[in-house]
Amino acid sequence: MTVTEGQPISAAMTPAEAAAHVVATNPTFAVAPAVIRGTTFKTFKNIPATVPALMAAGRAQHGGGALDYLLYEGERWTYGEFCSEVNRMAQAMQSAFSVGKGDRVAIAMRNYPELLTLVLAISATGATVVFVNAWWTTSELEYALRDSGARLVFADGPRAERLASLVTPLNLTVVGVRDGEAQASQSYSAMRDSAFSDQPPEVSIDTDDDFAVMYSSGTTGHPKGVVQTHRGAVNAVFSWLMMAVMAPLVTPPAPDAPPAPRPSALVVTPLFHVTATHPLFLLSLAAGAHITLMRKWDAEEAVRLIEGEKITRFLGVPTQSAELMQAAAAQGTTLHTLDYLGSGGAKRPGAQVAELAKAFPNAGIATGWGMTETNALGIGMIGDDYLKRPESAGKLHPPLQELRLLDDAGREVPIGELGEITVKSPANMRCYLNKPNETDEVLQDGWLRTGDLAKIDQEGYVTILDRKKNIIIRGGENIACLDVEGALHRLPEVREACAFSVPDLRLGEVVGAVVQLRDGCTLTCAQVAQALEGQLAGFKQPQFLWTQHTPLLRGATDKIDRRGLRKVCLEKHEETT
């Protein structure tokens, strides 16, 4: 496998021309139709068929296995050492627990190196990885384990403690990892050391077999188990890899430019979510990238690691980008090795884009939209395109995806009108686990209805305005919460903002908002109305405003918890009326 084949190009191409050129000239990215579950999709025809094959094929990109691959708090692995440990754990799982096709094996831990090893080891046996949220309570863990049917769980200390009361009723086997080894009946290190071989197990895995169950961050009720296939994951990986191959065709480097450095990524978000697993970890296998794990987010430590390890790629939620910018400024550095600074999981405030570009002049400031249901593949943009359109999500990543914006009746809306983002690609999930009705609601003939409302312009740039369920309907007028929040973010007094509906006897709903103010600032509804006059339509103005100087409430993925904030604010409102 190589990603550098094709004819040298000196003149700049448009992104569309670059995509067509790469598909036509580089065999790695050749596209062919494939029938998946009765529907025809565009797929890469020459890429590895499964996630374990992705690891094996990536060895050449990592110096035949000799290059450093993984760093965690002073512990280092070459790619060869990492692959050897993956294979030993796969052999150990087969030997000790007869793990194989049809089984589901759960991972419950913070961002430890063993989590990466286990994702690939479980996959290598033909079993399905079940990612559970490391921040979940015992009852939430119980739901996911019952839902998935996983009976073998690898857990660190805090998770092993929360699982203790579930071992007997769920008939669990808990394998302790790191600080969990003393609390569990089995230990990761003992299993690894007992393996008789570091060769990959001989297992037949189909490209459309299940790779993982990853639970979405639902804010009401139980989360949904998103079932991802091997084909879905590897096609997403090679879509991103193709973007990297296209980049020098769109923006050719100077003739005397030095060779691009080896890619190196800092993982700062939880590995039980797609933002970290897919476009960072899984992509690193094929891209020949180095991976550095952070035990927990710390902006000052992130600056130290980026400088010390020559990190080139940073992908986190918007608050992490903002905190990294502040920490870098405090330490007097522009983090010159960064060439990519992306945002995922939540929309970055538009005003932050230019600030980041100024703070990190060598980095391409990027944004992306993707879902657990799409293996994180979706829409994005970087650099000048993003600076010109800081409120946009970007364009559809080529070449496999198709996009439609649909109304409630399933009809495609005209350019410039609001519709639901609906995507078709081999990266789409297979289903929601054990939820056929919910699956049928969102998956139709290969098309995934995402629930995100957006507009698309003549050039193909998509601007996401809200989730369907985050629309405020005021007297028949639809108001996108993100529209209100974007306006509030432009006020100098406001650090963060969240809008939501407030019940109203006359209009049905009116706009309410809670904001985090900058230190020493105050703000009233009247002041907001005055400041936003001419910028935000009168019917969109917040009629109720709650202010605080502490960060806004967040959920498990560090996204602002809109429903939780709304509940708290409405309770305060009821107490005062």
Coordinates of C-alpha atoms in Angstrom, one line a residue:
M1 CA 0.0 0.0 0.0
T2 CA 1.3 3.4 -0.9
V3 CA -0.3 6.8 -0.9
T4 CA 2.2 8.7 -3.0
E5 CA 1.7 7.2 -6.4
G6 CA 0.7 9.3 -9.4
Q7 CA 2.1 12.0 -11.7
P8 CA 3.9 15.0 -10.2
I9 CA 1.8 18.2 -10.5
S10 CA 3.1 21.8 -10.3
A11 CA 0.1 23.9 -11.1
A12 CA -2.6 24.3 -8.4
M13 CA -5.8 22.4 -8.8
T14 CA -9.2 23.0 -7.5
P15 CA -10.3 20.5 -4.8
A16 CA -12.6 18.8 -7.3
E17 CA -9.8 18.5 -9.9
A18 CA -7.4 17.2 -7.2
A19 CA -9.9 14.5 -6.1
A20 CA -10.5 13.4 -9.7
H21 CA -6.8 13.3 -10.4
V22 CA -6.0 11.2 -7.3
V23 CA -8.8 8.7 -7.9
A24 CA -7.6 8.4 -11.6
T25 CA -3.9 8.1 -11.0
N26 CA -3.3 6.6 -7.6
P27 CA -4.4 2.9 -7.3
T28 CA -4.8 3.2 -3.6
F29 CA -7.7 5.5 -4.1
A30 CA -9.4 3.8 -7.0
V31 CA -13.2 3.7 -6.6
A32 CA -15.6 0.9 -7.6
P33 CA -19.2 0.2 -6.8
A34 CA -20.1 -2.4 -4.2
V35 CA -23.4 -3.8 -3.0
I36 CA -23.7 -3.5 0.7
R37 CA -26.8 -4.9 2.4
G38 CA -28.7 -4.7 -0.8
T39 CA -27.7 -1.1 -1.7
T40 CA -25.0 0.0 -4.2
F41 CA -22.3 2.3 -2.8
K42 CA -19.1 3.9 -4.1
T43 CA -16.1 2.3 -2.3
F44 CA -12.3 2.2 -2.4
K45 CA -11.5 -1.1 -4.1
N46 CA -7.8 -1.6 -3.3
I47 CA -7.7 -0.7 0.4
P48 CA -7.4 -3.2 3.3
A49 CA -10.7 -4.9 3.9
T50 CA -10.7 -4.9 7.7
V51 CA -9.3 -3.0 10.7
P52 CA -6.7 -5.8 11.5
A53 CA -5.6 -5.7 7.8
L54 CA -5.3 -1.9 8.2
M55 CA -2.8 -2.5 11.0
A56 CA -0.8 -5.0 9.0
A57 CA -0.7 -2.9 5.8
G58 CA 0.4 0.1 7.8
R59 CA 3.7 -1.5 8.8
A60 CA 5.5 -0.2 5.7
Q61 CA 4.4 3.4 6.5
H62 CA 6.1 3.0 9.9
G63 CA 9.6 2.1 8.7
G64 CA 8.8 -1.6 8.5
G65 CA 7.8 -1.4 12.2
A66 CA 11.0 0.2 13.4
L67 CA 9.7 3.7 13.9
D68 CA 8.5 5.0 17.2
Y69 CA 4.7 4.9 17.2
L70 CA 3.2 5.4 20.6
L71 CA 4.1 7.6 23.6
Y72 CA 2.3 7.8 26.9
E73 CA 3.9 9.6 29.9
G74 CA 7.4 8.4 29.1
E75 CA 6.5 4.9 27.9
R76 CA 7.3 4.4 24.3
W77 CA 6.5 1.6 21.7
T78 CA 7.8 1.2 18.2
Y79 CA 5.2 0.2 15.7
G80 CA 6.6 -3.3 15.6
E81 CA 6.4 -3.6 19.4
F82 CA 2.8 -2.3 19.4
C83 CA 1.7 -4.8 16.7
S84 CA 3.4 -7.6 18.6
E85 CA 1.4 -6.7 21.7
V86 CA -1.8 -6.5 19.7
N87 CA -1.2 -10.0 18.4
R88 CA -0.2 -11.5 21.7
M89 CA -3.4 -10.1 23.3
A90 CA -5.5 -11.5 20.5
Q91 CA -3.9 -14.9 20.9
A92 CA -4.4 -14.7 24.7
M93 CA -8.1 -13.8 24.3
Q94 CA -8.6 -16.8 22.0
S95 CA -6.8 -19.1 24.4
A96 CA -8.2 -18.0 27.7
F97 CA -11.7 -17.1 26.7
S98 CA -12.3 -18.6 23.3
V99 CA -13.1 -15.1 21.9
G100 CA -14.1 -15.1 18.3
K101 CA -16.6 -14.1 15.7
G102 CA -20.0 -13.3 17.1
D103 CA -18.6 -12.2 20.5
R104 CA -18.7 -8.7 21.8
V105 CA -15.9 -7.5 24.2
A106 CA -16.1 -4.3 26.1
I107 CA -13.4 -1.8 26.9
A108 CA -14.0 0.6 29.9
M109 CA -11.0 2.8 30.8
R110 CA -9.5 6.2 30.4
N111 CA -7.0 6.9 27.6
Y112 CA -4.4 4.2 28.3
P113 CA -2.2 2.6 25.6
E114 CA -3.9 -0.7 26.4
L115 CA -7.1 0.7 25.0
L116 CA -5.5 1.1 21.6
T117 CA -4.0 -2.4 21.8
L118 CA -7.3 -3.9 22.8
V119 CA -9.3 -2.3 19.9
L120 CA -7.0 -4.0 17.4
A121 CA -6.7 -7.3 19.4
I122 CA -10.4 -7.7 19.8
S123 CA -10.9 -7.0 16.1
A124 CA -8.1 -9.5 15.2
T125 CA -10.1 -12.3 16.8
G126 CA -13.1 -11.5 14.7
A127 CA -15.0 -10.2 17.8
T128 CA -16.7 -6.8 18.0
V129 CA -15.3 -4.0 20.2
V130 CA -17.8 -2.4 22.6
F131 CA -16.7 1.0 23.6
V132 CA -18.3 2.1 26.9
N133 CA -18.0 5.7 28.2
A134 CA -15.4 5.8 31.0
W135 CA -17.4 8.5 32.8
W136 CA -20.6 6.4 33.1
T137 CA -22.1 5.4 36.4
T138 CA -22.6 1.8 37.3
S139 CA -26.2 1.9 36.1
E140 CA -25.2 3.4 32.8
L141 CA -22.5 0.7 32.4
E142 CA -25.1 -1.9 33.2
Y143 CA -27.3 -0.7 30.4
A144 CA -24.6 -0.8 27.8
L145 CA -23.4 -4.3 28.9
R146 CA -26.9 -5.7 28.9
D147 CA -27.7 -4.0 25.6
S148 CA -24.5 -5.2 23.9
G149 CA -24.3 -8.7 25.5
A150 CA -20.6 -8.2 26.3
R151 CA -19.5 -10.5 29.1
L152 CA -15.8 -9.9 28.9
V153 CA -14.7 -6.4 30.0
F154 CA -11.3 -4.9 30.1
A155 CA -11.3 -2.1 32.8
D156 CA -9.0 0.2 34.7
G157 CA -9.3 0.7 38.4
P158 CA -12.2 3.2 38.7
R159 CA -14.2 1.3 36.1
A160 CA -13.5 -2.1 37.7
E161 CA -14.8 -0.7 40.9
R162 CA -18.0 0.5 39.3
L163 CA -18.4 -2.9 37.6
A164 CA -17.9 -4.9 40.8
S165 CA -21.6 -5.1 41.7
L166 CA -22.5 -6.2 38.1
V167 CA -20.1 -9.2 37.9
T168 CA -22.5 -11.7 39.3
P169 CA -25.9 -10.5 37.9
L170 CA -24.4 -10.1 34.4
N171 CA -22.0 -13.0 34.6
L172 CA -19.1 -10.7 33.7
T173 CA -15.4 -11.5 33.5
V174 CA -13.5 -8.4 34.3
V175 CA -9.8 -8.2 33.2
G176 CA -8.0 -5.5 35.1
V177 CA -5.8 -3.0 33.2
R178 CA -3.1 -1.0 35.0
D179 CA -4.6 0.2 38.4
G180 CA -7.5 -2.3 37.8
E181 CA -5.3 -5.4 37.9
A182 CA -5.5 -5.7 41.7
Q183 CA -9.3 -5.4 41.6
A184 CA -10.2 -7.9 38.9
S185 CA -10.1 -11.7 38.7
Q186 CA -7.8 -11.5 35.6
S187 CA -5.1 -9.1 34.6
Y188 CA -4.1 -7.7 31.3
S189 CA -0.3 -8.1 31.9
A190 CA -0.7 -11.8 32.9
M191 CA -2.7 -12.5 29.7
R192 CA -0.3 -10.7 27.5
D193 CA 2.7 -12.5 29.0
S194 CA 1.0 -15.9 28.7
A195 CA 0.5 -15.7 25.0
F196 CA 2.4 -18.3 23.1
S197 CA 2.7 -16.3 19.9
D198 CA 3.0 -12.7 18.7
Q199 CA 1.7 -13.7 15.2
P200 CA -1.8 -12.6 14.1
P201 CA -4.5 -15.1 14.7
E202 CA -5.8 -17.0 11.7
V203 CA -9.4 -15.8 11.5
S204 CA -11.6 -15.1 8.5
I205 CA -13.2 -11.7 8.8
D206 CA -15.5 -10.2 6.2
T207 CA -15.3 -6.6 5.3
D208 CA -18.9 -6.1 6.2
D209 CA -18.6 -7.9 9.6
D210 CA -19.2 -5.7 12.7
F211 CA -16.1 -3.9 13.9
A212 CA -17.5 -2.0 16.9
V213 CA -20.4 -0.8 18.9
M214 CA -19.9 2.8 19.9
Y215 CA -22.6 4.4 22.1
S216 CA -23.8 7.8 21.0
S217 CA -23.9 10.7 23.5
G218 CA -27.7 10.8 23.9
T219 CA -29.0 13.5 26.2
T220 CA -32.3 11.9 27.0
G221 CA -33.0 8.3 27.8
H222 CA -30.5 5.6 27.0
P223 CA -27.7 6.1 24.4
K224 CA -27.9 4.2 21.2
G225 CA -25.4 1.6 20.3
V226 CA -24.1 2.5 16.8
V227 CA -22.9 -0.6 15.0
Q228 CA -19.9 0.1 12.7
T229 CA -18.5 -2.3 10.2
H230 CA -14.9 -2.9 9.2
R231 CA -15.7 -1.6 5.7
G232 CA -17.2 1.6 7.2
A233 CA -14.1 2.3 9.4
V234 CA -11.4 1.7 6.7
N235 CA -13.3 3.6 4.0
A236 CA -13.5 6.6 6.4
V237 CA -9.8 6.3 7.1
F238 CA -8.8 6.3 3.5
S239 CA -11.2 9.2 2.7
W240 CA -9.2 11.3 5.2
L241 CA -5.9 10.0 3.9
M242 CA -6.9 11.0 0.4
M243 CA -7.5 14.6 1.6
A244 CA -3.9 14.6 2.8
V245 CA -2.7 13.4 -0.7
M246 CA -4.9 16.1 -2.3
A247 CA -3.5 18.9 -0.2
P248 CA -0.3 19.6 -2.1
L249 CA -2.2 19.4 -5.4
V250 CA -4.5 22.2 -4.2
T251 CA -1.7 24.2 -2.6
P252 CA 1.6 23.2 -4.2
P253 CA 4.6 23.6 -1.9
A254 CA 7.4 26.0 -2.9
P255 CA 10.1 24.3 -5.1
D256 CA 12.6 24.7 -2.3
A257 CA 10.3 23.6 0.5
P258 CA 11.7 20.9 2.8
P259 CA 10.0 17.5 2.9
A260 CA 6.9 17.4 5.0
P261 CA 7.6 16.1 8.5
R262 CA 6.3 12.7 9.7
P263 CA 2.7 13.3 10.9
S264 CA 2.4 13.2 14.7
A265 CA -0.9 13.5 16.5
L266 CA -1.8 14.4 20.1
V267 CA -4.9 12.6 21.4
V268 CA -6.7 14.9 23.9
T269 CA -10.3 13.6 23.7
P270 CA -11.7 10.3 25.0
L271 CA -10.9 7.2 22.9
F272 CA -14.4 5.9 23.4
H273 CA -15.6 8.5 20.9
V274 CA -15.0 8.7 17.2
T275 CA -13.2 12.1 17.3
A276 CA -10.2 10.3 18.8
T277 CA -10.5 6.7 17.6
H278 CA -11.1 7.2 13.9
P279 CA -9.4 10.4 12.5
L280 CA -6.5 10.1 14.9
F281 CA -5.8 6.5 16.0
L282 CA -7.1 4.4 13.0
L283 CA -5.9 7.0 10.6
S284 CA -2.4 6.9 12.2
L285 CA -2.0 3.2 11.1
A286 CA -2.3 4.0 7.4
A287 CA -0.7 7.4 7.5
G288 CA 2.5 6.3 9.2
A289 CA 1.8 8.8 12.0
H290 CA 3.1 8.9 15.6
I291 CA 0.6 9.0 18.4
T292 CA 1.0 10.7 21.8
L293 CA -1.7 10.1 24.4
M294 CA -2.6 12.5 27.2
R295 CA -3.9 10.9 30.4
K296 CA -6.2 13.9 30.9
W297 CA -6.6 17.2 29.3
D298 CA -4.2 19.9 30.6
A299 CA -3.5 22.8 28.2
E300 CA -0.1 23.6 29.7
E301 CA 1.0 20.0 29.4
A302 CA -0.3 19.9 25.8
V303 CA 1.9 22.9 24.9
R304 CA 4.9 21.0 26.4
L305 CA 4.1 17.8 24.5
I306 CA 3.5 19.6 21.2
E307 CA 6.9 21.4 21.4
G308 CA 8.8 18.4 22.8
E309 CA 7.4 15.7 20.5
K310 CA 7.1 18.0 17.4
I311 CA 3.4 17.3 17.2
T312 CA 1.8 18.2 13.8
R313 CA -1.8 17.4 14.4
F314 CA -4.2 18.5 17.1
L315 CA -7.9 17.7 17.1
G316 CA -10.1 18.5 20.0
V317 CA -13.4 20.2 21.1
P318 CA -13.5 24.0 20.7
T319 CA -12.8 24.7 24.3
Q320 CA -9.6 22.8 24.1
S321 CA -8.4 24.8 21.1
A322 CA -9.2 28.0 23.1
E323 CA -7.4 26.8 26.2
L324 CA -4.4 25.7 24.1
M325 CA -4.2 29.2 22.6
Q326 CA -4.2 30.8 26.0
A327 CA -1.6 28.4 27.4
A328 CA 0.7 28.9 24.3
A329 CA 0.4 32.7 24.6
A330 CA 1.3 32.5 28.3
Q331 CA 4.4 30.4 27.5
G332 CA 5.3 32.7 24.6
T333 CA 5.1 30.1 21.8
T334 CA 3.3 29.8 18.5
L335 CA 3.7 25.9 18.4
H336 CA 5.4 26.1 15.0
T337 CA 5.3 22.3 14.4
L338 CA 1.5 22.3 14.2
D339 CA 0.2 22.1 10.7
Y340 CA -3.3 21.1 11.6
L341 CA -5.5 22.4 14.4
G342 CA -9.0 20.9 14.0
S343 CA -12.3 21.0 15.9
G344 CA -14.7 18.1 16.3
G345 CA -17.6 17.2 18.5
A346 CA -19.1 20.7 18.6
K347 CA -19.2 23.8 16.5
R348 CA -16.3 26.3 17.1
P349 CA -17.5 29.9 17.6
G350 CA -16.8 31.7 14.4
A351 CA -14.9 34.5 16.2
Q352 CA -12.3 32.0 17.4
V353 CA -11.2 31.0 13.9
A354 CA -9.2 34.2 13.1
E355 CA -7.8 34.3 16.7
L356 CA -6.4 30.7 16.3
A357 CA -4.9 31.5 12.9
K358 CA -3.1 34.5 14.4
A359 CA -1.9 32.6 17.4
F360 CA -0.7 29.6 15.4
P361 CA 0.4 31.0 12.0
N362 CA 2.0 27.7 10.8
A363 CA -1.2 25.6 11.5
G364 CA -4.1 25.2 9.1
I365 CA -7.1 25.9 11.3
A366 CA -9.8 23.3 10.4
T367 CA -13.3 22.3 11.2
G368 CA -15.2 19.1 10.7
W369 CA -18.6 17.6 11.0
G370 CA -19.1 13.9 11.3
M371 CA -21.1 11.5 13.5
T372 CA -20.6 8.2 15.3
E373 CA -23.2 6.9 12.8
T374 CA -20.8 7.9 9.9
N375 CA -17.6 6.6 11.4
A376 CA -16.8 10.3 11.9
L377 CA -16.6 10.9 8.1
G378 CA -18.5 13.9 6.8
I379 CA -17.8 17.5 6.0
G380 CA -14.8 19.8 6.6
M381 CA -12.5 22.6 5.5
I382 CA -9.2 24.1 6.5
G383 CA -7.1 27.3 6.1
D384 CA -8.2 30.2 4.0
D385 CA -11.6 28.5 3.1
Y386 CA -12.4 28.4 6.8
L387 CA -11.1 31.9 7.6
K388 CA -13.5 33.2 4.8
R389 CA -16.4 31.2 6.1
P390 CA -16.0 30.8 9.9
E391 CA -19.6 29.9 10.4
S392 CA -19.6 27.1 7.8
A393 CA -18.9 23.4 8.3
G394 CA -17.2 23.1 4.9
K395 CA -17.6 20.7 2.0
L396 CA -18.3 17.0 1.7
H397 CA -15.1 14.9 1.9
P398 CA -14.6 13.2 -1.5
P399 CA -14.9 10.8 -3.2
L400 CA -17.3 8.2 -1.7
Q401 CA -20.0 10.3 0.0
E402 CA -23.2 11.7 -1.5
L403 CA -25.2 14.5 0.2
R404 CA -28.8 15.7 0.1
L405 CA -30.6 18.3 2.2
L406 CA -34.2 17.0 2.7
D407 CA -37.4 18.5 4.0
D408 CA -39.7 16.7 6.4
A409 CA -41.4 14.9 3.5
G410 CA -38.1 13.6 2.2
R411 CA -37.9 16.0 -0.7
E412 CA -34.6 17.6 -1.6
V413 CA -34.6 21.4 -0.9
P414 CA -33.3 24.0 -3.2
I415 CA -29.9 25.5 -2.7
G416 CA -29.9 28.1 0.1
E417 CA -32.9 26.6 1.9
L418 CA -32.9 24.8 5.2
G419 CA -32.9 21.0 5.0
E420 CA -31.8 17.9 7.0
I421 CA -28.3 16.7 6.1
T422 CA -28.7 13.2 4.6
V423 CA -25.6 11.3 3.6
K424 CA -24.9 8.1 1.7
S425 CA -21.5 6.3 2.0
P426 CA -20.0 3.0 2.9
A427 CA -18.9 4.6 6.2
N428 CA -22.5 4.8 7.4
M429 CA -23.4 2.6 10.4
R430 CA -25.0 -0.8 9.8
C431 CA -27.7 -0.1 12.4
Y432 CA -28.6 1.0 15.9
L433 CA -28.1 -2.1 18.1
N434 CA -31.3 -3.8 19.1
K435 CA -33.3 -0.8 17.9
P436 CA -34.9 -1.6 14.5
N437 CA -37.5 1.1 14.6
E438 CA -34.9 3.8 15.3
T439 CA -32.7 2.4 12.6
D440 CA -35.5 2.5 10.1
E441 CA -36.2 6.1 11.0
V442 CA -32.7 7.3 10.0
L443 CA -31.5 4.7 7.4
Q444 CA -33.4 4.5 4.1
D445 CA -31.9 2.9 1.0
G446 CA -28.4 3.6 2.3
W447 CA -29.1 7.2 3.1
L448 CA -28.6 8.4 6.7
R449 CA -30.9 11.1 8.0
T450 CA -28.6 12.9 10.5
G451 CA -31.0 15.2 12.3
D452 CA -28.7 18.2 11.5
L453 CA -30.4 21.1 9.8
A454 CA -28.3 23.0 7.3
K455 CA -28.1 25.1 4.1
I456 CA -25.8 24.6 1.2
D457 CA -24.5 27.3 -1.2
Q458 CA -23.7 27.2 -4.9
E459 CA -20.1 26.2 -4.2
G460 CA -21.1 23.3 -2.0
Y461 CA -20.3 24.8 1.4
V462 CA -22.6 23.5 4.1
T463 CA -23.6 25.7 7.0
I464 CA -25.2 23.8 9.9
L465 CA -27.8 25.8 11.7
D466 CA -29.0 23.4 14.3
R467 CA -30.3 20.0 15.2
K468 CA -34.0 19.4 14.4
K469 CA -34.7 19.1 18.1
N470 CA -32.9 22.3 18.9
I471 CA -35.3 24.5 16.9
I472 CA -37.3 27.1 18.9
I473 CA -40.7 27.6 17.3
R474 CA -41.9 31.1 18.3
G475 CA -45.4 31.9 17.1
G476 CA -44.8 29.8 14.0
E477 CA -41.3 31.2 13.3
N478 CA -38.5 28.7 13.4
I479 CA -35.4 29.9 15.3
A480 CA -32.1 27.9 15.2
C481 CA -30.4 27.9 18.6
L482 CA -27.0 28.1 16.9
D483 CA -28.1 31.3 15.2
V484 CA -28.8 32.9 18.6
E485 CA -25.6 31.5 20.1
G486 CA -23.5 32.8 17.2
A487 CA -24.8 36.3 17.8
L488 CA -24.2 36.1 21.6
H489 CA -20.7 34.8 21.0
R490 CA -19.9 38.0 19.2
L491 CA -20.5 40.1 22.3
P492 CA -17.3 41.0 24.0
E493 CA -18.7 40.2 27.4
V494 CA -19.6 36.6 26.5
R495 CA -17.3 33.7 26.8
E496 CA -19.8 30.9 26.1
A497 CA -23.5 30.8 25.3
C498 CA -26.3 28.3 25.0
A499 CA -29.9 29.0 23.7
F500 CA -33.0 27.0 24.3
S501 CA -36.8 27.4 24.3
V502 CA -38.8 28.8 27.2
P503 CA -42.5 28.0 27.3
D504 CA -44.8 31.0 26.5
L505 CA -48.6 31.0 26.8
R506 CA -49.1 33.3 23.8
L507 CA -46.3 32.3 21.4
G508 CA -45.8 28.7 22.5
E509 CA -42.1 29.2 22.9
V510 CA -39.7 32.2 23.2
V511 CA -35.9 32.3 23.2
G512 CA -34.0 31.9 26.4
A513 CA -30.2 31.8 26.8
V514 CA -27.6 31.3 29.5
V515 CA -24.1 32.8 29.0
Q516 CA -20.8 32.5 30.7
L517 CA -19.5 36.1 31.1
R518 CA -15.9 37.1 31.1
D519 CA -14.4 38.1 34.4
G520 CA -15.7 41.5 35.7
C521 CA -18.5 41.7 33.1
T522 CA -22.3 42.0 33.5
L523 CA -25.1 41.8 31.0
T524 CA -28.8 42.2 30.8
C525 CA -31.5 41.3 28.3
A526 CA -31.9 44.9 27.4
Q527 CA -28.2 45.3 26.8
V528 CA -28.2 42.2 24.6
A529 CA -31.1 43.6 22.6
Q530 CA -29.3 46.9 22.1
A531 CA -26.0 45.3 21.2
L532 CA -27.5 42.9 18.7
E533 CA -30.0 45.4 17.1
G534 CA -29.5 45.0 13.3
Q535 CA -27.5 41.8 13.7
L536 CA -30.2 39.5 15.0
A537 CA -33.9 39.7 14.1
G538 CA -36.1 40.9 16.9
F539 CA -38.1 37.6 17.2
K540 CA -34.8 35.8 17.7
Q541 CA -33.6 38.0 20.6
P542 CA -33.4 36.2 24.0
Q543 CA -36.4 37.2 26.1
F544 CA -34.9 35.5 29.1
L545 CA -31.2 35.7 30.0
W546 CA -29.3 33.9 32.8
T547 CA -25.7 34.8 33.4
Q548 CA -22.8 33.2 35.3
H549 CA -19.0 33.5 35.5
T550 CA -18.3 29.7 35.6
P551 CA -18.2 27.4 32.6
L552 CA -21.5 26.1 31.3
L553 CA -22.7 22.6 32.1
R554 CA -21.3 19.9 29.9
G555 CA -22.1 16.4 29.0
A556 CA -19.9 13.3 28.7
T557 CA -18.3 14.4 25.4
D558 CA -17.6 17.9 26.6
K559 CA -20.4 19.3 24.5
I560 CA -22.6 21.9 26.2
D561 CA -25.5 20.1 27.9
R562 CA -28.4 22.1 26.4
R563 CA -31.1 20.1 28.1
G564 CA -29.5 20.2 31.5
L565 CA -28.9 23.9 31.3
R566 CA -32.5 24.5 30.2
K567 CA -33.8 22.5 33.1
V568 CA -31.7 24.4 35.6
C569 CA -32.6 27.8 34.2
L570 CA -36.4 27.0 34.0
E571 CA -36.4 25.8 37.6
K572 CA -34.8 29.1 38.6
H573 CA -37.4 30.9 36.6
E574 CA -40.3 29.1 38.3
E575 CA -38.8 29.9 41.7
T576 CA -38.9 33.7 40.9
T577 CA -42.4 33.8 39.3

